[in-house]
Short mmCIF file of C-alpha atoms in Angstrom, two decimals:
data_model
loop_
_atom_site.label_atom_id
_atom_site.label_comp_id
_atom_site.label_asym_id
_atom_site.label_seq_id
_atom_site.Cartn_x
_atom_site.Cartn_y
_atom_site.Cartn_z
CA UNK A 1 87.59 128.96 117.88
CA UNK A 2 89.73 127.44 120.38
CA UNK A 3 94.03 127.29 119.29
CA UNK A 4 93.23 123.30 119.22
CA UNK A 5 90.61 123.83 116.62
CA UNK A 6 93.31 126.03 114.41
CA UNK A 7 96.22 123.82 114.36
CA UNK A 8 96.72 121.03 111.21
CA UNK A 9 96.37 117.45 112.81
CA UNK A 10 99.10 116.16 111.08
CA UNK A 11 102.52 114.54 112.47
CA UNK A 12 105.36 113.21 110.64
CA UNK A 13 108.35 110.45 111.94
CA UNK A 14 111.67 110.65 110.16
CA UNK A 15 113.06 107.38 110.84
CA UNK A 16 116.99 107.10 108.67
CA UNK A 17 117.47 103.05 107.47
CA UNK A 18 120.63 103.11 106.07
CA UNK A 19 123.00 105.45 105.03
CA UNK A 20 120.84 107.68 102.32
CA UNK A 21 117.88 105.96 102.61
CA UNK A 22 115.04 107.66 104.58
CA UNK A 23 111.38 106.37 105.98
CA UNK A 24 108.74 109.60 106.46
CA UNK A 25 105.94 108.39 107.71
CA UNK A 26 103.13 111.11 107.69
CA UNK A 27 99.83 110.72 109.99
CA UNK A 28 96.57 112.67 109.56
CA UNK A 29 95.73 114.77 107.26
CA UNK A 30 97.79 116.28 104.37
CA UNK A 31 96.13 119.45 103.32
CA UNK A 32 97.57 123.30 102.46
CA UNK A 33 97.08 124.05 106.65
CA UNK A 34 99.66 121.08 107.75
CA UNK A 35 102.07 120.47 104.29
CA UNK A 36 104.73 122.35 105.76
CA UNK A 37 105.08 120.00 108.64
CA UNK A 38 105.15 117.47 105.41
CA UNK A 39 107.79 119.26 104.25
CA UNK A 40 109.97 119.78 107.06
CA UNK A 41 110.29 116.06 107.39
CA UNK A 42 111.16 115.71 104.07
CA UNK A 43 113.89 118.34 104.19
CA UNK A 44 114.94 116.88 107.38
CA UNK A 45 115.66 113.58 105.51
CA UNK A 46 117.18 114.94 102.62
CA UNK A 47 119.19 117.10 105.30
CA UNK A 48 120.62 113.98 106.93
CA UNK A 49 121.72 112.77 103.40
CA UNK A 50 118.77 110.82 102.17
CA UNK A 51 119.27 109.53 98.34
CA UNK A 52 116.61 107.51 98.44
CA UNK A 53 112.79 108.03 100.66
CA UNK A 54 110.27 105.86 101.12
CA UNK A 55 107.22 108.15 101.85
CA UNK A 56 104.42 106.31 104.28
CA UNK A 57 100.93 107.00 103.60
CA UNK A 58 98.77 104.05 105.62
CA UNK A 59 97.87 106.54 108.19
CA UNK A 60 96.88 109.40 106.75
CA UNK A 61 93.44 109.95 106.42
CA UNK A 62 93.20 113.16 103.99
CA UNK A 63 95.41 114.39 101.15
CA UNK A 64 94.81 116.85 99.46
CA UNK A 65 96.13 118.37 95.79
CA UNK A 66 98.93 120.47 97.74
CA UNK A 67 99.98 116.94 99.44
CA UNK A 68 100.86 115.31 95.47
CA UNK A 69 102.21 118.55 94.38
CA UNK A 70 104.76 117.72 97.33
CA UNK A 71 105.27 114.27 96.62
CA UNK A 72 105.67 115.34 92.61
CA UNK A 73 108.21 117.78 93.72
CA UNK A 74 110.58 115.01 96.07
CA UNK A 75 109.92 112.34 93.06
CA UNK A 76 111.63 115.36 90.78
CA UNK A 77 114.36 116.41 93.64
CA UNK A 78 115.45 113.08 94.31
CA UNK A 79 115.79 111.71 90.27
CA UNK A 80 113.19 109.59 88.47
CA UNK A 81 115.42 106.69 87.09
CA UNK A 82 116.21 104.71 89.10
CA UNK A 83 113.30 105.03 91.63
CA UNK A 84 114.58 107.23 94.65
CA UNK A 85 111.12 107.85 96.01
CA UNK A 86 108.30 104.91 97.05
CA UNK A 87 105.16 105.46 98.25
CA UNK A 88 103.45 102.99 100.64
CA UNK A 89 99.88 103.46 100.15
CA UNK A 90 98.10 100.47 100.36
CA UNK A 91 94.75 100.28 97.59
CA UNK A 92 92.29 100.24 100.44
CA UNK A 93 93.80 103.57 102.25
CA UNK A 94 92.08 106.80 101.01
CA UNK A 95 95.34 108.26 99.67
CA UNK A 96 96.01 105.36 97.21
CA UNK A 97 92.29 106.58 95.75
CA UNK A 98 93.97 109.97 95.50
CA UNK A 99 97.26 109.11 94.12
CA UNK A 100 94.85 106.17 91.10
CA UNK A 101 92.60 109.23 90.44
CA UNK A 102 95.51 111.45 89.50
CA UNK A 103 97.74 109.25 87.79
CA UNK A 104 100.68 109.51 90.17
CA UNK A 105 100.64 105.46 90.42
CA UNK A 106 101.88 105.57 86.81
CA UNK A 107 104.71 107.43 87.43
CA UNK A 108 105.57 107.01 91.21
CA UNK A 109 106.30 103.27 92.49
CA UNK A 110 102.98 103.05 94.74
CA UNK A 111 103.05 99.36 97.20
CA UNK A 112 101.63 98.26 99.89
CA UNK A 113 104.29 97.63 102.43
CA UNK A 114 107.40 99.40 103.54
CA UNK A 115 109.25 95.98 102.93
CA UNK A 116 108.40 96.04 99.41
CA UNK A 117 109.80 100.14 98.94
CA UNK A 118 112.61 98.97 100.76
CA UNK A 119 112.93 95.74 98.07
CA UNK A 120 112.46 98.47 95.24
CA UNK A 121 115.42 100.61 96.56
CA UNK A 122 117.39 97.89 97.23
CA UNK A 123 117.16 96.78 93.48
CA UNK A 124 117.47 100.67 92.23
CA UNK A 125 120.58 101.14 94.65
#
């Protein structure tokens, strides 16, 4: 097996909005080989004082049970009421079929645009 071949595909952008708020946008796949690199970004946000994250799923193409465990644990870190975490995960990406199947888009706000987490925060600010 070639090092290539070993290595998660999976990249994350920390981008800060505001002062506390935080856009992660993950791309590839979210599995138990590449979730640290998931969770790096996150702690990289909450590191540069983010109260509030909006976490972008549109381009990831894989997420796996380790992946919602993660996004359970930031939804519990950052406070349920009011919503501190959003998830953009449009209903025709694959992790929107994750997130329905397990019930997380009953607890977590789930959209389809980064404008509308933003509108969400904005309102729970």
């Amino acid at each position: 097996m070639s090092g290539a071949a070993e290595r998660p595909w999976l990249s994350c952008q920390v981008e800060i909005l505001a002062p506390g708020r935080a856009l992660v946008c993950p791309c590839g796949e979210i599995d138990i080989a590449s979730l640290s690199i998931l969770e790096s970004a996150l702690s990289e946000a909450f590191a540069a004082g983010a109260e509030q994250v909006i976490v972008d799923l549109r381009q990831v193409g894989f997420l796996d049970s380790e992946g919602v465990k993660c996004l359970l644990g930031t939804w519990s870190r950052l406070g349920t009421r009011p919503p501190r975490l959003v998830v953009v995960a449009p209903t025709s990406c694959f992790a929107y079929r994750v997130l329905r199947l397990l019930g997380l888009t009953d607890v977590v706000p789930v959209v389809e645009t980064p404008e509308e987490a933003l509108a969400i925060l904005r309102v729970a600010q």
